[in-house]
Structures are given as structure tokens and as C-alpha cells.
Coordinates of C-alpha atoms in Angstrom, one line a residue:
Chain A
M1 CA 169.9 287.2 88.8
G2 CA 167.5 284.5 89.7
Q3 CA 169.6 281.9 87.7
K4 CA 172.8 283.0 89.6
M5 CA 171.0 282.6 92.9
R6 CA 169.8 279.1 92.0
L7 CA 173.4 278.1 90.9
S8 CA 175.0 279.5 94.1
L9 CA 172.5 277.7 96.3
S10 CA 173.0 274.3 94.6
P11 CA 176.1 273.2 96.6
A12 CA 174.3 274.1 99.8
I13 CA 171.2 272.2 98.8
L14 CA 173.4 269.2 97.9
L15 CA 175.1 269.3 101.3
V16 CA 171.8 269.4 103.1
C17 CA 170.5 266.5 101.0
L18 CA 173.6 264.5 101.9
L19 CA 173.4 265.3 105.6
V20 CA 169.8 264.2 105.6
A21 CA 170.3 261.2 103.5
F22 CA 173.1 259.7 105.6
P23 CA 171.1 259.1 108.7
L24 CA 168.3 257.6 106.6
A25 CA 170.7 255.3 105.0
A26 CA 172.1 254.3 108.4
Q27 CA 168.6 253.5 109.7
V28 CA 167.8 251.0 107.1
T29 CA 170.9 248.9 107.8
G30 CA 170.1 245.8 109.7
A31 CA 166.7 244.2 109.9
S32 CA 163.5 245.2 111.6
L33 CA 160.6 243.3 113.0
S34 CA 157.1 244.7 113.0
G35 CA 153.6 243.3 113.4
T36 CA 150.3 243.5 115.2
V37 CA 149.3 242.1 118.6
K38 CA 145.7 241.0 118.8
G39 CA 143.4 239.3 121.3
P40 CA 141.7 235.9 120.8
L41 CA 138.8 237.5 119.0
G42 CA 140.9 239.7 116.8
A43 CA 140.7 243.0 118.7
V44 CA 144.0 244.8 118.8
I45 CA 145.9 245.1 122.1
A46 CA 147.5 248.4 122.9
D47 CA 150.5 248.7 125.4
A48 CA 151.5 245.1 125.0
K49 CA 155.2 244.6 125.8
V50 CA 157.1 243.0 122.9
S51 CA 160.6 241.7 123.4
A52 CA 162.9 240.2 120.9
K53 CA 165.9 238.2 122.2
N54 CA 168.7 237.4 119.9
V55 CA 169.3 233.7 120.3
A56 CA 173.0 233.9 119.4
N57 CA 174.1 236.7 121.7
G58 CA 171.2 237.0 124.2
Q59 CA 170.7 240.7 123.5
V60 CA 167.1 241.8 124.2
T61 CA 165.3 244.6 122.4
S62 CA 161.9 245.7 123.7
T63 CA 159.1 248.0 122.7
Q64 CA 155.3 248.4 123.3
T65 CA 152.4 248.3 120.9
N66 CA 150.7 251.5 120.0
S67 CA 147.0 252.2 120.2
E68 CA 146.5 250.2 117.0
G69 CA 148.3 247.2 118.5
I70 CA 151.3 247.7 116.1
F71 CA 154.9 247.3 117.2
N72 CA 158.2 247.9 115.4
L73 CA 161.6 246.8 116.5
P74 CA 164.2 248.4 114.1
N75 CA 168.0 248.0 113.8
L76 CA 168.1 244.3 114.7
S77 CA 171.1 242.2 113.7
P78 CA 170.3 239.3 111.4
G79 CA 169.7 236.0 113.0
E80 CA 167.2 234.0 115.0
Y81 CA 165.0 235.7 117.6
E82 CA 162.7 234.7 120.4
V83 CA 159.9 237.2 120.4
S84 CA 157.8 237.3 123.6
V85 CA 154.6 239.3 124.1
T86 CA 153.0 240.1 127.4
A87 CA 149.8 242.1 128.0
Q88 CA 147.6 242.6 131.0
G89 CA 144.8 240.1 131.2
F90 CA 146.2 237.8 128.6
S91 CA 148.5 234.8 128.6
P92 CA 152.1 235.6 127.5
K93 CA 153.1 234.3 124.1
T94 CA 156.5 233.4 122.6
A95 CA 157.3 233.0 118.9
T96 CA 160.6 232.3 117.0
V97 CA 161.5 234.3 113.9
A98 CA 164.6 234.4 111.7
L99 CA 165.6 237.8 110.5
A100 CA 167.4 238.3 107.2
N101 CA 170.2 240.7 106.6
E102 CA 168.0 243.7 105.7
G103 CA 164.4 244.5 105.3
T104 CA 161.3 244.3 107.6
Q105 CA 160.0 241.0 108.8
S106 CA 156.3 240.9 109.7
L107 CA 155.1 238.9 112.7
D108 CA 151.5 239.1 113.9
L109 CA 150.7 237.6 117.2
A110 CA 147.4 236.6 118.8
L111 CA 147.3 236.3 122.6
D112 CA 145.0 233.9 124.4
N113 CA 142.8 234.7 127.4
R114 CA 144.1 233.5 130.7
L115 CA 140.9 231.5 131.2
S116 CA 139.3 229.3 128.6
L117 CA 136.0 227.4 128.4
Q118 CA 138.0 224.2 128.8
D119 CA 139.0 225.4 132.2
L120 CA 135.4 225.3 133.2
G121 CA 134.9 221.7 132.0
L122 CA 132.1 222.6 129.7
E123 CA 131.3 220.9 126.4
T124 CA 131.7 223.8 124.0
H125 CA 131.5 222.1 120.6
G126 CA 128.1 221.9 119.0
S127 CA 127.5 220.5 115.6
A128 CA 125.9 221.6 112.4
A129 CA 123.9 218.4 112.5
D130 CA 122.4 219.2 115.9
Q131 CA 121.5 222.7 114.6
A132 CA 120.0 221.3 111.4
R133 CA 117.8 219.0 113.6
L134 CA 116.6 221.9 115.6
D135 CA 115.9 223.9 112.5
R136 CA 114.0 221.0 110.9
R137 CA 112.0 220.6 114.1
S138 CA 111.1 224.3 114.2
H139 CA 110.2 224.3 110.6
M140 CA 107.9 221.3 110.8
L141 CA 106.2 222.6 114.0
K142 CA 105.6 226.0 112.2
V143 CA 103.9 224.1 109.3
H144 CA 102.0 222.0 111.9
Q145 CA 100.8 225.3 113.5
R146 CA 99.7 226.9 110.3
L147 CA 98.0 223.8 108.9
G148 CA 96.3 223.3 112.2
L149 CA 94.8 226.8 112.1
I150 CA 93.8 226.3 108.4
T151 CA 92.2 222.9 109.3
T152 CA 89.8 224.7 111.7
V153 CA 88.0 226.2 108.7
P154 CA 86.8 222.8 107.1
L155 CA 86.3 221.4 110.6
V156 CA 83.9 224.2 111.7
A157 CA 82.2 224.0 108.3
T158 CA 81.7 220.2 108.7
V159 CA 80.2 220.7 112.2
I160 CA 77.8 223.3 110.9
L161 CA 76.8 221.2 107.9
G162 CA 76.3 218.2 110.2
S163 CA 73.2 219.8 111.7
G164 CA 71.6 219.6 108.3
A165 CA 72.8 216.1 107.5
G166 CA 71.3 213.9 110.2
G167 CA 67.7 215.1 110.8
R168 CA 64.6 213.6 109.5
N169 CA 64.0 216.0 106.6
T170 CA 67.6 216.0 105.3
S171 CA 68.5 215.4 101.8
S172 CA 71.3 213.2 100.4
T173 CA 72.9 216.3 99.0
D174 CA 73.2 217.7 102.5
R175 CA 74.7 214.4 103.7
N176 CA 77.1 214.3 100.7
F177 CA 78.2 217.8 101.3
H178 CA 78.8 217.1 105.0
A179 CA 80.6 213.9 104.3
G180 CA 82.8 215.6 101.7
M181 CA 83.7 218.4 104.0
G182 CA 84.4 215.8 106.7
A183 CA 86.8 214.0 104.4
V184 CA 88.6 217.2 103.7
T185 CA 88.9 217.9 107.4
A186 CA 90.2 214.4 108.1
G187 CA 92.8 214.6 105.4
M188 CA 94.0 218.0 106.5
Y189 CA 94.0 216.8 110.1
V190 CA 96.2 213.8 109.3
T191 CA 98.6 216.0 107.3
T192 CA 98.7 218.5 110.2
A193 CA 99.4 215.8 112.8
S194 CA 102.1 214.1 110.7
F195 CA 104.2 217.3 110.9
A196 CA 104.1 217.2 114.7
I197 CA 104.5 213.4 114.9
F198 CA 107.5 213.2 112.5
A199 CA 109.2 216.4 113.7
P200 CA 112.7 215.4 115.1
K201 CA 112.8 214.8 118.8
I202 CA 115.4 216.6 120.8
G203 CA 116.9 214.2 123.4
E204 CA 116.7 214.7 127.2
T205 CA 114.0 217.3 126.9
Q206 CA 111.3 217.1 129.6
T207 CA 108.0 218.4 128.4
R208 CA 107.0 221.5 130.5
G209 CA 104.4 224.2 130.3
P210 CA 101.3 224.6 128.0
I211 CA 102.6 222.0 125.5
R212 CA 101.8 219.3 128.0
L213 CA 98.1 220.2 127.8
H214 CA 98.4 220.5 124.0
K215 CA 99.8 217.0 123.8
A216 CA 97.3 215.6 126.3
L217 CA 94.4 217.0 124.2
A218 CA 95.8 215.2 121.2
W219 CA 94.8 211.9 122.9
I220 CA 91.2 213.1 122.7
H221 CA 91.0 214.7 119.3
G222 CA 93.3 212.1 117.7
P223 CA 91.2 209.0 118.3
G224 CA 88.1 211.3 117.8
M225 CA 89.3 212.2 114.3
I226 CA 89.7 208.5 113.5
L227 CA 86.4 207.4 115.1
T228 CA 84.2 210.3 113.8
P229 CA 84.6 209.4 110.0
I230 CA 84.0 205.6 110.8
L231 CA 80.8 206.4 112.8
G232 CA 79.9 208.9 110.1
A233 CA 80.2 206.3 107.4
M234 CA 78.0 204.0 109.4
A235 CA 75.4 206.7 109.9
Y236 CA 75.6 207.7 106.2
S237 CA 75.0 204.1 105.2
Q238 CA 72.0 203.8 107.6
K239 CA 70.5 207.0 106.4
S240 CA 71.0 206.1 102.7
N241 CA 69.1 202.9 103.4
G242 CA 66.2 204.9 104.8
E243 CA 66.9 203.8 108.3
K244 CA 67.0 205.9 111.4
V245 CA 70.6 206.3 112.6
H246 CA 71.0 203.7 115.4
G247 CA 73.5 201.7 117.4
L248 CA 77.1 202.8 117.4
A249 CA 76.5 205.2 114.5
S250 CA 74.3 207.4 116.8
A251 CA 77.5 208.3 118.6
H252 CA 78.8 210.0 115.5
A253 CA 77.6 213.5 116.4
P254 CA 78.6 213.5 120.1
V255 CA 82.1 212.1 119.3
A256 CA 82.4 214.7 116.6
Y257 CA 81.5 217.5 119.0
V258 CA 84.0 216.3 121.7
T259 CA 86.7 216.0 119.0
A260 CA 86.0 219.5 117.7
I261 CA 86.1 221.0 121.2
A262 CA 89.3 219.2 122.1
Y263 CA 90.9 220.4 118.9
G264 CA 89.9 224.0 119.6
A265 CA 91.2 223.7 123.2
A266 CA 94.5 222.3 121.9
I267 CA 94.9 225.3 119.6
L268 CA 94.1 227.7 122.4
S269 CA 96.5 226.0 124.8
V270 CA 99.5 227.0 122.8
S271 CA 98.2 230.3 121.3
V272 CA 99.7 232.6 123.9
K273 CA 103.3 231.8 123.2
F274 CA 106.0 232.5 120.6
Chain B
M1 CA 154.7 241.5 170.5
L2 CA 157.1 242.5 167.8
K3 CA 157.3 238.9 166.5
R4 CA 153.5 238.8 166.3
T5 CA 153.4 242.1 164.4
M6 CA 156.0 240.8 162.0
L7 CA 154.1 237.6 161.5
G8 CA 150.9 239.5 160.8
V9 CA 152.6 241.7 158.3
L10 CA 154.1 238.7 156.6
L11 CA 150.7 236.9 156.5
F12 CA 149.0 239.9 155.0
A13 CA 151.8 240.6 152.5
C14 CA 152.2 237.1 151.2
P15 CA 149.0 237.0 149.1
L16 CA 150.2 240.2 147.4
Y17 CA 153.2 238.4 146.2
A18 CA 151.4 235.2 145.4
A19 CA 151.4 234.2 141.7
D20 CA 147.7 234.4 141.1
N21 CA 144.6 235.0 143.2
Q22 CA 141.8 232.7 142.0
W23 CA 138.1 232.8 142.4
V24 CA 135.5 230.1 141.7
L25 CA 131.8 230.6 141.0
A26 CA 130.0 229.1 143.9
Q27 CA 126.4 229.9 142.9
S28 CA 124.8 231.8 140.1
T29 CA 121.4 232.7 138.5
L30 CA 121.3 234.0 134.9
T31 CA 117.9 235.3 133.8
Y32 CA 117.1 236.5 130.3
H33 CA 113.9 238.5 129.8
V34 CA 112.1 238.7 126.5
S35 CA 108.8 240.5 125.8
H36 CA 106.0 240.7 123.3
P37 CA 103.0 243.1 123.3
L38 CA 100.9 240.1 124.4
H39 CA 103.3 238.2 126.5
S40 CA 106.7 238.2 128.3
S41 CA 108.8 235.5 129.7
D42 CA 112.0 234.9 131.7
G43 CA 114.5 232.1 131.1
V44 CA 116.6 231.1 134.1
S45 CA 119.8 229.1 134.3
R46 CA 121.5 228.0 137.4
A47 CA 123.9 225.8 135.6
A48 CA 126.7 228.3 135.0
K49 CA 130.3 227.6 135.8
G50 CA 132.9 230.2 136.3
K51 CA 136.5 231.0 137.3
G52 CA 138.4 234.1 138.0
I53 CA 142.1 234.9 138.0
C54 CA 143.8 238.0 139.3
H55 CA 147.2 238.4 137.9
E56 CA 149.5 241.4 138.0
A57 CA 146.7 243.6 139.4
T58 CA 144.2 242.6 136.7
C59 CA 141.4 240.2 137.2
E60 CA 139.7 238.2 134.5
F61 CA 136.4 236.4 135.1
L62 CA 134.8 233.8 132.9
I63 CA 131.3 232.5 133.3
A64 CA 129.6 230.0 130.9
A65 CA 126.4 228.1 130.8
P66 CA 124.9 225.7 128.4
V67 CA 122.2 227.4 126.3
K68 CA 119.8 224.5 126.8
S69 CA 120.0 225.0 130.6
F70 CA 117.8 228.1 130.4
D71 CA 114.3 227.2 131.6
S72 CA 111.3 229.5 130.9
G73 CA 108.8 227.0 132.2
D74 CA 107.7 226.0 128.6
S75 CA 109.9 223.3 127.0
N76 CA 108.5 224.1 123.6
R77 CA 109.5 227.8 123.9
D78 CA 112.9 226.8 125.3
L79 CA 113.6 224.5 122.3
H80 CA 112.4 227.3 120.0
M81 CA 114.8 229.7 121.7
L82 CA 117.6 227.1 121.4
Q83 CA 116.9 226.9 117.7
V84 CA 116.8 230.7 117.0
T85 CA 119.9 231.2 119.1
R86 CA 121.8 228.5 117.1
G87 CA 122.3 226.5 120.3
G88 CA 122.8 223.3 118.4
Q89 CA 125.9 224.7 116.8
F90 CA 127.0 227.0 119.6
P91 CA 125.8 225.3 122.8
V92 CA 127.5 227.5 125.3
V93 CA 127.0 231.2 126.3
S94 CA 130.0 232.7 127.9
V95 CA 130.5 236.0 129.7
R96 CA 134.0 237.4 130.2
A97 CA 134.9 240.4 132.3
R98 CA 138.2 242.1 133.1
L99 CA 138.8 244.7 135.8
P100 CA 141.6 246.1 138.0
E101 CA 142.0 244.0 141.1
A102 CA 141.9 247.2 143.2
A103 CA 138.3 247.8 142.0
L104 CA 137.1 244.6 143.8
V105 CA 136.4 246.5 147.0
A106 CA 133.9 249.2 145.8
P107 CA 130.1 248.6 146.5
T108 CA 129.4 249.3 142.8
I109 CA 131.8 248.3 140.1
H110 CA 131.6 248.9 136.3
L111 CA 132.6 246.0 134.2
D112 CA 133.6 245.8 130.6
I113 CA 131.9 242.6 129.5
E114 CA 132.3 240.4 126.4
I115 CA 129.6 237.9 125.7
E116 CA 129.9 235.0 123.2
F117 CA 126.5 233.7 122.2
A118 CA 124.9 232.3 119.1
G119 CA 128.2 232.3 117.3
Q120 CA 128.6 236.1 117.8
T121 CA 130.6 238.2 120.2
A122 CA 129.2 241.4 121.8
H123 CA 130.9 243.9 124.0
Y124 CA 129.2 246.0 126.8
K125 CA 131.1 248.8 128.3
Q126 CA 130.9 249.9 131.9
V127 CA 128.0 247.8 133.0
P128 CA 127.2 248.6 136.7
F129 CA 127.3 245.7 139.1
T130 CA 126.7 245.8 142.9
L131 CA 129.4 244.0 144.9
A132 CA 129.0 242.7 148.4
L133 CA 132.0 241.1 150.2
Q134 CA 131.3 238.6 152.9
G135 CA 134.3 236.7 154.3
N136 CA 136.0 235.0 151.4
E137 CA 132.8 235.4 149.2
A138 CA 131.9 238.2 146.8
K139 CA 128.3 238.6 145.7
L140 CA 127.8 240.4 142.4
S141 CA 124.6 241.3 140.7
G142 CA 123.7 243.4 137.7
T143 CA 121.9 243.5 134.4
I144 CA 123.6 243.3 131.0
P145 CA 121.7 245.3 128.4
A146 CA 121.8 242.7 125.7
T147 CA 119.7 242.7 122.6
L148 CA 118.8 240.1 120.0
S149 CA 120.4 242.1 117.2
D150 CA 123.7 242.1 119.1
F151 CA 123.9 238.4 118.3
K152 CA 122.2 238.5 114.9
I153 CA 119.2 236.5 116.3
D154 CA 116.0 236.7 114.3
P155 CA 113.3 237.5 116.8
P156 CA 110.7 234.8 117.2
S157 CA 107.2 235.9 116.6
L158 CA 103.8 235.4 118.1
L159 CA 100.8 235.9 115.8
T160 CA 103.2 237.4 113.2
V161 CA 104.3 240.1 115.7
P162 CA 108.0 239.6 116.6
I163 CA 109.2 239.9 120.2
K164 CA 111.1 243.0 121.2
N165 CA 114.7 243.3 120.4
E166 CA 115.7 244.0 124.0
M167 CA 116.8 240.9 125.9
P168 CA 118.3 242.1 129.2
V169 CA 120.2 239.4 131.1
H170 CA 120.1 239.7 134.9
V171 CA 123.1 238.1 136.6
E172 CA 123.5 237.1 140.2
M173 CA 126.7 235.4 141.2
T174 CA 128.5 234.3 144.4
W175 CA 132.2 234.0 143.9
R176 CA 134.5 232.3 146.4
S177 CA 138.1 233.1 146.8
Q178 CA 140.5 230.1 146.7

């Protein structure tokens, strides 16, 4: 019974299949054009009007992009087409495409903004080299900052040890320890300073803000850091010869104190910043 | 009398049929604000340039300023900001807004804004701006709720504590119709 039913239904099913298949076959004749319309930054543009004009006969076929920026123009005759796209807020765009006899040709279009940075007359191109110089400057100044903070440790230690190095009842061990710590401080100071001195300079930058005081103080602690060890060496020599520290060498301690204070102030001047 | 009325109607109607209505930025102040638990600062630029075009009932405005034109009063900080915002490679910050031309009469307008900065693009929807029209000038002011992470900027730090992610940009502009 069931088998008979299936056999009797077969011609009907065949007929339905044929009826359905013919329109499908008709739709695929000719060519179609599809693609996506996007903005200058790659965002899809919905409701953009897309028109394809057959160059040979002037016939125009139009459609609009859907919410995903996709358009489809089916049933086009083969040939060359001028495809134009317009969308609100964007400059119109035209492209030429040749369609083959059958099949779907893909054409993605990117629209430009009506206004560009060139319209404003601004220099928009930077360079990797400029950025590399900025990166190098920042890196070197960060090292300068960290080393500067670390240098305060031997500097404070040297100042403290100095009180036991210059008096009447001081030993050569105290003096040696003070001198050694002073040498460490001077070495670290020079290293710290070199990271600031050799950091790349960025042209046309006027110094403003706390960094001006920081740089001004360097004119005090910089010479002080050169003078202090020289005066210290003179004082060391006099003491080692059993003499009382005299002459220029007696300025060793005051110069060292001024240098240390200027150094501390330089750190404080740029501490409240990022 | 009739002739005068006709002339008035024509003069009023002509701009509606004109190709484009253009605006130019006459004056502007862009101010970014960054903050840290210990400190906060504002960087100000008055060097922005801008143009606007109204075409087929849609207006597009473009404003741009050199990143190095922002002045926080501390050149060291400004150079550091220039570095972290990749200003060497991307020297311009631009702000683009689109809105219907008909909206240019309300006292408060909501703009969809697109900002290109530090090599990244961020979109801000419906940012409220106040609008005041005076003669052929339009004064706009509002604050764009930008953040550092919108532009993939590593926050600079002070005493190992990074600054806050929020970096609101207050915008004051005077546009002149051309």
C-alpha cells in the first residue's frame, strides 16, 4: 500500500521539482556583481546606494547595501560596467569592472571621508625614527632617574663617614673608608649624569616647569661633584702627612655639603611628576 | 512689496540648494586631563585646525591638532606624554564627527565621534555637546570620555603607581560658517 502510494506520488514530485528548478536555472543566467562597501577605517556602510551602468548600452541597475554593508546586483548582462557608490557623509566612488558571461564577480569598495587631514594643511606623517628617538630619550631618562636615586645611598654614606674622617682623632681607616665611599659616589654620579647628558634632544622644545629647576641645580652639584673629590684628595694628602687640613683643601667639607644639598633638591624638584 | 518678498524667499532658499555649506574652525581649546593619586595635570592645545562640510543634509566635521602642541606646563612631562602616545610616529590627533544638518540648531546636540590618536581609532557614541549660535558662528563645548586603553597607551607611572586610565578631553570650539 505504502509502496503504491510512493509510486503514484512520484510524477507529482517530479513535476514540482521541475517547476521549482526552472526559475532557479533562470536566475543563474547572466552575471551578478556583489561586494562590501566600507568606510576609510574598514567599518561597513549600510544603506549605501550602489549603481552599475552598462558601458555598452547605458542601462543602469541599482541597489542598496544591507546592514552588513553587502550589496548584490544579479542578472547583469556580460560586459564592462561603471559601478558608482554613494553614501551619506562620504565621498562618492566609481570603479570599473568587467563581468563574464556567468557567475558572480566580487567587488569591495572603500569610501573616503569628505574631509581629510590634508584639507587642514597639517603634517600628518611621523616617522619610526622620530618615535625611536623619543623612546630612547625616555629610556635613558628613566635609567638616569633610577641611578640618581640609587646614588643617594653612597652619597649620604659618604657625608656621614666624612664626619669621622677629618677630625683630630681620626684614623687612616676612617679616611680610607670615606675616600672609598666618595669614589663610589663620584663614579655613580658620573654614570647617572651621562644618561641625562647623552639622552637624545628633541628639537624645538622649550624647557618649562620643574625640569628648569632640576637643570639649574645641576650647575651647582655638577661642578661640586668634580671639585669635592679634588679637594678631598688634597685634604687626604695633608692629613696623611700629619698636617692639619689647610688652604683650599679646607673647603672640601663645605663644598661637599652644598653639593649634597643641591643634589637632594634636584631629586625633589622632579619627584612630584610622572 | 511682492518683489521684496520674492527676493527674500529666494535669498533664504538659495543656501538650501547650494552644493555644500562649509564651516571653518575659528578658535579652539582642547584639554586632556590625567590624574594620579598624588598628582593631576591638564594638557592644553590651542593649535587645532578644523573644517566642516554639510552635504545632502549630513554634516561632517574634522578637527586635528599636533600631539606635541599640548602643553601641561612641564616640558619633561609633555615629551614623556609624546613618547607614550607614540607621537613621533603618529604626530596628529584627529576628531571626526558626523551629524544631521537639522541637528545644528538644538542647544544640546549628541555627536558620534571618531578619534584617531596614537595609531588607534576609538569611537564614542552620543557625546553631549552644548551649542550656542551667534550670527554666523557656532560655539560648541563638551567632554569626550576618552581613556588611555582606548588607544592602547601604557599609562605612565609616578613612584611605580600608574596614572588613572581615564583621560577625559574637554573641547571648546568656535566654528564660523563660510
